[in-house]
XYZ file of C-alpha atoms in Angstrom:
638
model
C 161.251 141.474 46.705
C 160.820 144.356 49.173
C 159.571 142.965 52.489
C 160.176 146.293 54.247
C 157.420 147.826 52.115
C 154.813 145.479 53.599
C 152.753 147.132 56.309
C 149.307 147.268 57.875
C 146.737 149.996 57.317
C 143.092 150.776 58.053
C 140.593 150.914 55.178
C 137.603 153.325 55.068
C 135.320 150.976 56.993
C 137.843 150.690 59.830
C 139.177 147.210 59.032
C 142.938 146.746 59.372
C 144.476 144.951 56.426
C 147.885 144.160 55.018
C 149.032 146.793 52.558
C 151.995 148.265 50.704
C 153.842 151.372 51.883
C 154.243 153.012 48.488
C 156.558 155.724 49.842
C 159.026 153.055 50.895
C 158.495 151.129 47.676
C 159.231 154.229 45.570
C 162.409 154.757 47.556
C 163.489 151.169 46.973
C 162.975 151.581 43.229
C 164.672 154.974 43.029
C 168.344 155.903 42.660
C 167.926 159.091 44.719
C 166.241 160.203 47.954
C 162.485 160.439 47.413
C 160.590 163.174 49.216
C 157.994 161.896 51.646
C 156.534 162.409 55.122
C 158.775 163.688 57.899
C 160.848 160.852 59.298
C 161.199 160.101 62.985
C 162.099 157.055 65.042
C 159.012 155.580 66.683
C 156.887 152.471 66.971
C 153.498 152.788 65.320
C 150.707 150.498 64.214
C 147.014 150.760 63.271
C 144.984 151.005 66.469
C 147.741 152.426 68.682
C 145.771 155.533 69.679
C 142.760 153.430 70.610
C 144.981 151.107 72.646
C 146.492 154.077 74.483
C 143.003 155.389 75.193
C 142.035 151.987 76.598
C 144.625 152.315 79.346
C 142.982 155.515 80.595
C 139.319 154.768 79.907
C 137.326 154.451 83.168
C 135.324 151.344 83.977
C 132.291 150.855 86.209
C 133.472 147.572 87.695
C 134.652 146.143 90.976
C 136.189 143.048 92.536
C 133.848 140.728 94.415
C 135.293 138.306 96.996
C 134.568 134.609 96.551
C 135.032 133.034 99.988
C 133.971 129.542 99.011
C 136.789 129.301 96.426
C 139.444 130.863 98.654
C 141.972 129.241 100.976
C 142.559 130.863 104.398
C 140.515 133.862 103.287
C 140.749 135.714 106.608
C 144.531 135.451 107.045
C 146.166 135.182 103.626
C 147.892 138.060 101.860
C 147.883 136.406 98.442
C 145.305 137.480 95.869
C 143.762 135.694 92.889
C 141.607 137.613 90.406
C 139.344 136.041 87.823
C 138.606 138.305 84.889
C 140.000 140.327 82.025
C 143.452 141.482 83.095
C 142.900 144.915 81.542
C 139.977 145.458 83.909
C 141.921 143.938 86.812
C 144.932 146.198 86.252
C 142.672 149.246 86.241
C 140.999 148.162 89.461
C 144.383 147.666 91.148
C 145.708 151.133 90.266
C 144.768 152.845 93.522
C 145.355 149.991 95.960
C 148.718 148.872 94.557
C 150.144 151.993 92.937
C 153.928 151.814 93.303
C 153.784 148.752 95.576
C 154.723 145.824 93.315
C 158.344 144.677 93.515
C 158.298 142.212 90.619
C 156.101 141.574 87.601
C 156.592 138.369 85.665
C 154.340 137.639 82.699
C 154.278 134.954 80.058
C 151.893 136.508 77.505
C 150.643 134.783 74.342
C 153.536 134.490 71.923
C 151.388 135.303 68.864
C 152.487 132.205 66.986
C 149.430 132.160 64.749
C 147.509 129.794 66.998
C 147.543 131.617 70.306
C 144.449 133.030 71.897
C 144.819 136.689 72.767
C 142.564 139.198 74.439
C 140.682 141.181 71.844
C 140.018 144.840 72.601
C 138.094 146.884 70.061
C 137.656 150.442 71.273
C 135.845 151.973 68.304
C 132.520 150.470 69.366
C 130.856 148.850 72.331
C 132.825 145.784 73.363
C 129.715 143.636 73.691
C 128.460 144.775 70.304
C 131.788 144.013 68.670
C 132.169 140.592 70.248
C 128.614 139.570 69.456
C 129.013 140.811 65.914
C 132.277 138.984 65.376
C 131.394 135.857 67.344
C 134.508 136.193 69.498
C 132.967 135.741 72.920
C 132.734 132.363 74.613
C 129.742 131.087 76.577
C 131.064 132.640 79.782
C 131.621 136.014 78.150
C 135.414 135.768 77.942
C 137.068 137.943 75.317
C 139.313 135.464 73.554
C 140.113 135.282 69.867
C 142.473 133.287 67.699
C 145.076 135.614 66.191
C 145.762 133.755 62.986
C 148.921 134.669 61.077
C 146.690 135.183 58.039
C 144.888 137.970 59.855
C 145.651 141.389 58.409
C 145.932 142.675 61.961
C 148.378 139.964 62.976
C 150.994 142.161 64.679
C 148.719 145.153 65.291
C 146.248 143.107 67.321
C 148.996 141.715 69.506
C 150.558 145.118 70.100
C 147.170 146.688 70.832
C 146.526 143.952 73.371
C 149.883 144.393 75.122
C 150.232 148.184 75.048
C 147.553 149.275 77.562
C 148.349 146.392 79.893
C 152.042 147.255 80.056
C 151.253 150.951 80.608
C 149.007 150.091 83.546
C 151.479 147.539 84.896
C 154.265 150.122 84.953
C 152.222 152.272 87.347
C 152.142 149.432 89.871
C 155.913 148.910 90.037
C 157.967 150.287 92.909
C 160.862 152.576 92.048
C 163.199 149.646 92.701
C 160.925 147.155 90.956
C 161.365 145.315 87.675
C 159.381 143.441 85.044
C 160.444 140.177 83.376
C 158.573 139.217 80.178
C 158.889 135.860 78.425
C 158.673 135.927 74.620
C 159.911 134.087 71.544
C 161.105 135.225 68.120
C 157.629 135.998 66.726
C 157.163 139.241 68.664
C 160.556 139.737 70.317
C 161.515 142.770 68.224
C 158.090 144.392 68.615
C 158.025 143.721 72.349
C 161.480 145.237 72.781
C 160.379 148.392 70.952
C 157.114 148.499 72.890
C 158.847 148.155 76.251
C 161.340 150.832 75.260
C 158.393 153.164 74.765
C 156.494 152.182 77.916
C 159.376 151.797 80.391
C 162.021 153.900 78.643
C 164.969 152.573 76.686
C 167.244 153.804 79.465
C 165.608 151.301 81.827
C 166.354 148.267 79.695
C 168.431 145.847 81.773
C 169.058 142.673 79.786
C 167.773 140.066 77.370
C 168.015 136.647 78.958
C 168.250 133.567 76.770
C 166.582 130.546 78.324
C 167.516 127.148 76.909
C 164.039 125.657 76.929
C 164.668 122.203 75.437
C 167.149 119.528 76.419
C 167.546 118.008 72.935
C 167.391 119.489 69.429
C 164.293 119.095 67.284
C 165.465 117.072 64.306
C 162.143 117.628 62.582
C 162.736 121.391 62.355
C 162.575 122.740 58.797
C 165.452 125.206 59.206
C 166.851 125.450 62.734
C 165.889 123.781 65.967
C 164.502 126.570 68.150
C 166.061 125.719 71.485
C 165.532 128.961 73.399
C 163.099 131.663 74.446
C 163.850 135.187 75.590
C 163.115 137.013 78.840
C 163.171 140.788 78.537
C 164.110 142.621 81.741
C 163.201 146.259 82.394
C 163.514 148.225 85.615
C 161.021 150.843 86.752
C 164.054 153.010 87.405
C 167.369 151.421 86.487
C 169.266 153.725 88.841
C 167.398 152.220 91.799
C 167.390 148.547 90.759
C 170.045 145.855 90.697
C 169.749 142.064 90.724
C 170.630 140.021 93.760
C 173.706 137.808 93.311
C 173.166 134.132 92.632
C 174.518 131.601 95.125
C 177.937 130.124 94.364
C 178.061 126.569 93.125
C 180.222 123.700 94.386
C 181.864 123.599 90.967
C 182.972 127.200 91.339
C 184.440 126.613 94.795
C 186.271 123.507 93.597
C 188.472 125.685 91.393
C 190.203 127.113 94.472
C 193.337 125.255 95.665
C 196.171 125.965 98.078
C 199.378 124.592 96.527
C 201.650 126.877 98.598
C 199.818 126.239 101.909
C 198.914 129.906 102.256
C 197.439 130.648 105.679
C 194.577 132.554 104.074
C 193.231 129.358 102.578
C 192.355 128.152 99.056
C 192.950 130.530 96.170
C 192.951 130.700 92.406
C 195.015 132.935 90.148
C 194.095 135.426 87.448
C 196.043 137.190 84.728
C 197.845 140.365 85.776
C 197.927 141.683 82.197
C 195.033 143.406 80.374
C 194.493 144.800 76.879
C 193.213 148.222 77.937
C 195.792 150.978 77.791
C 197.363 151.873 81.164
C 200.258 154.336 81.082
C 201.757 153.055 84.353
C 201.537 149.421 83.330
C 204.639 148.948 81.158
C 207.459 148.288 83.647
C 209.829 145.266 83.850
C 209.669 142.691 86.684
C 212.097 140.119 88.046
C 210.959 136.641 89.056
C 212.056 134.989 92.340
C 214.302 132.749 90.261
C 216.117 135.831 88.910
C 214.647 135.876 85.372
C 213.978 139.363 84.030
C 210.678 139.953 82.309
C 210.782 143.125 80.209
C 207.094 143.848 80.695
C 203.621 142.478 80.041
C 202.919 140.442 76.893
C 202.953 142.508 73.700
C 199.675 144.339 73.173
C 198.774 144.388 76.867
C 199.530 146.290 80.099
C 200.008 145.363 83.731
C 196.751 145.908 85.631
C 198.504 147.681 88.523
C 201.242 150.247 88.895
C 204.798 149.199 89.763
C 204.407 150.321 93.366
C 201.195 148.332 93.780
C 202.837 145.318 92.167
C 205.682 145.368 94.683
C 203.214 145.674 97.582
C 201.218 142.658 96.340
C 204.380 140.626 95.937
C 205.506 141.491 99.463
C 202.097 140.266 100.749
C 202.551 136.920 98.938
C 199.699 137.702 96.567
C 201.711 137.131 93.399
C 202.059 133.586 92.109
C 205.233 132.959 90.105
C 204.651 129.295 89.465
C 205.935 126.265 91.331
C 209.566 126.999 90.290
C 209.298 130.781 90.724
C 210.087 131.558 87.089
C 206.672 131.955 85.414
C 204.775 135.048 84.268
C 203.262 136.630 87.430
C 199.591 136.029 88.276
C 197.361 137.545 90.960
C 196.183 135.260 93.793
C 192.434 135.559 94.645
C 191.382 133.894 97.887
C 188.061 132.099 98.290
C 187.641 133.738 101.696
C 187.738 137.166 100.044
C 185.484 136.678 97.049
C 181.816 137.592 97.089
C 179.433 135.064 98.584
C 177.400 135.213 95.371
C 177.956 135.309 91.646
C 176.886 137.830 89.049
C 173.931 136.556 87.011
C 174.567 135.865 83.356
C 172.224 136.298 80.397
C 172.346 132.658 79.314
C 170.299 130.303 81.476
C 170.843 126.635 80.607
C 168.119 124.105 81.320
C 170.478 122.346 83.698
C 170.062 125.300 86.069
C 166.470 126.460 85.551
C 164.674 123.535 83.920
C 163.103 122.998 80.501
C 159.614 122.641 79.048
C 159.364 118.937 79.829
C 160.189 119.661 83.472
C 157.386 122.205 83.510
C 154.897 119.728 82.056
C 155.880 117.033 84.566
C 155.397 119.485 87.416
C 151.928 120.383 86.169
C 150.962 116.708 85.917
C 152.270 116.097 89.417
C 149.932 118.604 91.045
C 146.911 118.554 88.731
C 144.904 115.341 88.189
C 144.025 115.303 84.487
C 141.671 112.766 82.958
C 141.727 114.306 79.488
C 145.084 114.594 77.740
C 143.961 117.486 75.535
C 143.718 119.696 78.630
C 147.400 119.350 79.551
C 149.145 122.596 78.661
C 152.377 122.430 76.682
C 153.498 126.045 77.064
C 153.920 126.276 80.844
C 157.155 127.566 82.351
C 159.292 125.604 84.819
C 158.952 126.542 88.462
C 162.776 126.579 88.675
C 162.899 129.293 85.995
C 160.532 131.589 87.878
C 162.254 130.863 91.177
C 165.498 132.084 89.599
C 163.702 135.344 88.737
C 162.295 135.588 92.273
C 165.784 135.143 93.707
C 167.205 137.896 91.501
C 164.417 140.456 91.884
C 162.868 139.995 95.355
C 163.883 139.727 98.986
C 162.636 136.986 101.308
C 161.902 139.297 104.242
C 160.367 142.476 102.761
C 156.858 141.189 101.951
C 157.565 141.854 98.287
C 154.527 141.659 96.007
C 154.858 139.576 92.844
C 152.308 140.201 90.078
C 151.463 137.904 87.175
C 148.529 139.096 85.070
C 148.798 136.213 82.600
C 148.881 133.613 85.361
C 147.683 130.650 83.292
C 148.240 127.373 85.146
C 149.627 129.181 88.205
C 153.367 128.640 87.734
C 154.295 132.029 89.230
C 152.105 131.580 92.309
C 153.520 128.053 92.691
C 157.055 129.443 92.502
C 156.296 132.062 95.179
C 154.987 129.418 97.579
C 157.986 127.153 96.904
C 160.556 129.947 97.246
C 159.019 131.143 100.501
C 159.118 127.602 101.853
C 162.780 127.299 100.859
C 164.103 130.552 102.342
C 161.398 131.269 104.955
C 160.313 134.247 102.881
C 157.149 136.309 103.113
C 156.643 137.220 99.462
C 153.063 137.679 98.281
C 151.528 137.062 94.884
C 148.732 138.588 92.822
C 147.595 136.262 90.040
C 145.152 137.376 87.330
C 143.562 134.979 84.866
C 140.639 135.378 82.497
C 137.968 132.683 82.458
C 139.220 130.362 79.717
C 137.211 127.121 79.486
C 138.926 123.809 78.871
C 138.150 121.835 75.749
C 136.748 119.053 77.868
C 135.756 119.762 81.486
C 137.631 117.841 84.153
C 135.823 116.347 87.175
C 137.365 118.939 89.550
C 137.588 122.002 87.275
C 136.447 123.275 83.899
C 138.792 126.175 83.157
C 142.473 127.107 83.200
C 141.831 129.176 86.299
C 140.294 126.137 87.979
C 143.377 124.185 86.961
C 145.649 126.704 88.667
C 143.511 126.713 91.835
C 143.741 122.925 92.016
C 147.490 123.140 91.524
C 147.971 125.730 94.277
C 145.889 123.787 96.780
C 147.928 120.629 96.164
C 151.229 122.524 96.300
C 150.204 124.127 99.591
C 149.172 120.766 101.023
C 152.532 119.245 100.121
C 154.492 122.161 101.609
C 152.424 121.954 104.770
C 153.102 118.222 105.122
C 156.834 118.655 104.582
C 157.109 121.502 107.067
C 158.164 120.694 110.607
C 155.734 123.302 111.962
C 152.043 123.939 111.305
C 152.764 124.984 107.757
C 155.449 127.248 106.392
C 154.446 130.760 105.513
C 151.271 131.914 103.815
C 149.833 129.044 101.772
C 146.413 130.509 101.024
C 144.827 133.047 98.678
C 141.826 135.329 98.506
C 139.765 134.614 95.437
C 138.061 137.594 93.782
C 136.170 138.132 90.557
C 135.873 141.118 88.241
C 132.222 142.124 88.064
C 130.015 145.125 87.448
C 129.717 147.754 90.152
C 127.686 146.875 93.233
C 125.836 150.177 92.914
C 122.613 150.214 90.946
C 122.100 152.732 88.194
C 119.538 155.079 89.735
C 120.027 157.985 87.357
C 116.800 158.683 85.460
C 115.532 161.792 83.671
C 112.515 163.313 85.391
C 110.251 162.730 82.403
C 111.022 158.997 82.539
C 109.799 158.611 86.134
C 106.332 158.018 87.446
C 105.201 158.112 91.069
C 105.241 154.332 91.323
C 108.689 154.062 89.714
C 110.316 155.802 92.683
C 109.968 152.690 94.815
C 112.213 150.751 92.451
C 114.978 153.287 93.095
C 114.771 153.063 96.858
C 117.856 150.824 97.115
C 121.112 151.898 95.488
C 122.570 148.363 95.800
C 122.083 145.758 93.122
C 120.126 142.641 94.098
C 122.248 139.703 95.199
C 125.206 141.785 96.403
C 126.515 141.103 99.899
C 127.961 143.338 102.585
C 131.399 141.922 101.819
C 130.967 142.868 98.154
C 130.363 146.454 99.256
C 133.384 146.353 101.570
C 135.738 145.343 98.753
C 134.438 148.111 96.519
C 135.136 150.601 99.308
C 138.651 149.154 99.759
C 139.337 149.754 96.075
C 137.922 153.275 96.201
C 139.981 154.065 99.311
C 143.178 152.704 97.758
C 143.628 150.021 100.420
C 145.189 146.607 99.700
C 142.648 143.859 99.201
C 144.412 141.413 101.504
C 144.296 143.407 104.734
C 143.018 141.410 107.736
C 139.273 141.812 108.203
C 137.275 141.256 111.381
C 133.509 140.873 111.063
C 130.963 141.446 113.822
C 127.192 141.056 113.459
C 125.201 143.363 115.723
C 121.601 144.643 115.655
C 121.090 143.789 112.006
C 124.411 145.318 110.920
C 127.547 143.719 109.478
C 130.422 145.631 111.079
C 133.794 145.309 109.333
C 137.026 146.280 111.067
C 139.894 146.402 108.561
C 143.508 146.312 109.808
C 142.648 147.187 113.415
C 140.673 150.298 112.604
C 142.254 151.636 109.423
C 138.721 151.307 108.031
C 135.548 150.599 109.977
C 132.369 150.042 107.994
C 128.854 149.153 109.144
C 126.334 147.860 106.615
C 122.722 147.038 107.400
C 122.219 143.369 106.743
C 118.543 142.563 107.375
C 118.807 139.631 105.021
C 119.606 141.961 102.148
C 119.207 139.335 99.463
C 115.719 138.414 100.654
C 114.693 142.060 100.855
C 116.060 142.765 97.389
C 114.170 139.794 96.012
C 110.997 141.001 97.711
C 111.538 144.494 96.359
C 112.036 143.028 92.919
C 108.748 141.120 93.262
C 106.949 144.245 94.477
C 108.370 146.225 91.603
C 107.190 143.564 89.186
C 103.730 143.748 90.731
C 103.802 147.538 90.503
C 104.804 147.251 86.888
C 101.872 144.902 86.282
C 99.497 147.343 88.002
C 100.851 150.173 85.886
C 100.324 148.088 82.766
C 96.745 147.363 83.839
C 96.137 151.033 84.567
C 97.580 151.915 81.212
C 95.200 149.436 79.585
C 92.256 150.930 81.477
C 93.299 154.416 80.417
C 93.546 153.234 76.829
C 90.039 151.793 77.093
C 88.752 155.038 78.597
C 90.367 156.976 75.800
C 88.663 154.725 73.267
C 85.291 155.258 74.953
C 85.807 159.009 74.985
C 86.735 158.922 71.320
C 83.556 156.965 70.599
C 81.488 159.448 72.629
C 83.056 162.323 70.761
C 82.184 160.695 67.461
C 78.600 160.116 68.550
C 78.345 163.704 69.816
C 79.132 165.173 66.421
C 77.293 162.875 63.989
C 75.057 164.608 61.421
C 72.028 162.662 62.642
C 72.538 163.890 66.197
C 72.922 167.455 64.994
C 69.907 167.198 62.749
C 67.810 165.859 65.627
C 68.887 168.792 67.752
C 67.945 171.179 64.944
C 64.510 169.574 64.559
C 64.025 169.743 68.315
C 65.072 173.379 68.368
C 62.733 174.226 65.549
C 59.811 172.610 67.372
C 60.655 174.546 70.531
C 61.490 177.731 68.583
C 65.042 177.984 69.915
C 67.191 180.583 68.171
C 69.936 179.362 65.856
C 72.639 181.202 67.832
C 71.637 179.493 71.068
C 71.637 176.171 69.266
C 75.136 176.764 67.958
C 76.355 177.410 71.498
C 74.726 174.246 72.810
C 76.222 172.153 70.041
C 79.782 173.192 71.021
C 82.697 174.993 69.418
C 83.020 172.494 66.625
C 79.488 173.309 65.602
C 79.737 177.071 66.048
C 80.060 177.887 62.345
C 77.786 175.182 61.009
C 75.046 176.097 58.575
C 71.705 174.908 59.785
C 69.758 172.776 59.267
C 71.658 169.530 58.591
C 75.151 170.902 59.266
C 78.137 168.561 59.721
C 80.802 169.249 62.413
C 83.874 170.987 60.991
C 87.053 169.048 61.796
């Protein structure tokens, strides 16, 4: 009866569950204002503070280059990152702070069956995931957010909040973010973006007609659209580019009076807004007097301006010169573009079936269950690229929910179409397919296959040796390349120091170290790199000397393996020494026991008596433990 009283709360053991807001319920049942907590307008949910902390929490991770999975590694300026996008966004903060022109994301819609990233910040992530069984074989943090889950909306908001906060830092002052969403979380996303980007930077809500025919099987209404929320980093510095004019628009312009200025169309000279100087009479060329504009409206221009327009043959009175005046607008004088509207029909930007056909065209599937149904049309994203980027400014386009690679595909296609030099950064977590395909076994692998085939097609269609940058540098989120060498003094032995000789983890390459330095120095990860091998060193020259780095090679992997073997041997020796020491300790204990047996003491007493040794001297010879023993036949006092 009172749906507004339903909420989510955290119980004593930290579990978020559905609950009743009894303050609101009491108000609903009361006929007067009920006293309660101080009211204020804000978005809140269980876990918000932890999600905010997650955006600022440091991580000991890096990005490792993967040459063998890259295309044109040495020359490309496009970047692909495999890993949790929360980690990736943190790693990009220094290198791409304020450098991204456009962010487009298509996050999980939280429909009750979507997989979302799960972040639990109250305990160790690994502990939580192992405890809850929400980690796949490759370690990916993916969970099903069922609509029966008590944390249904809270989980989704906690997942989105830190990622949007970090993403905002990457936007240029004249940059913008476009976010696809449906009705399930539209209201929450709007409120969340208002908080992260500022309500004053809200630009528009675009309605995309995603299907070309209604769903007759729908229980209530056929859901024919999705939303795209648009926010600017700073609305005062951002404006969309105009869309190109269509042939249909130009066809509306005619030239019935053979005006030398060319085709024109007419518009109404009257408007509803009050204008004090817009209530004068006019006389038509045929001599008919018109008392003024239609009732309830005003002429758009003053009488003096009207007469000047008429003298310049810019007023159309109709073919017989007796009609209500209209203003002539010439095609040669109108803008070369058109103002974008908030309704995008599928006829202009494609629909979901178009998107699926495009995916099937570039990705060879053998298993139908692997074909994604929620991909976005390339035409849709190209429309966004046209509005929010420039072809000749090397604008960076970021998609940290890259999925099947639609955004990267759109960047390559748009660059090929307008000779642009846009660059993309695509981030995708390792998400295995239900059934591995012969060429790939994850959604990321699917997108890589798609991009390679798209690039090959563009290269074949180009009249030159390829059009623009068709490659990408593949990187992977991983732990830091630096070994943990911090040990308390009491935990170290002399032989343990050898294991700490190298500060680099085994298996890490010189190029791994270079990329970690690039991140630490705040340099873009796609700068040109020249490598020279000299005297056992790998010498890297980044961007013609912006960074020069020499790393001793000496077959590092082999050396690290040898060091690991030596350390294992040292550990074995230490174990053996420890065993020997334990044995020695046992022998000493046995000797001590033998030394202080009553029989031994009695024999010494008998021997002393036969030799007439004084009792005091005997007590000294028998040791401290025997000093106070009563002779003869005394037992050691323990």
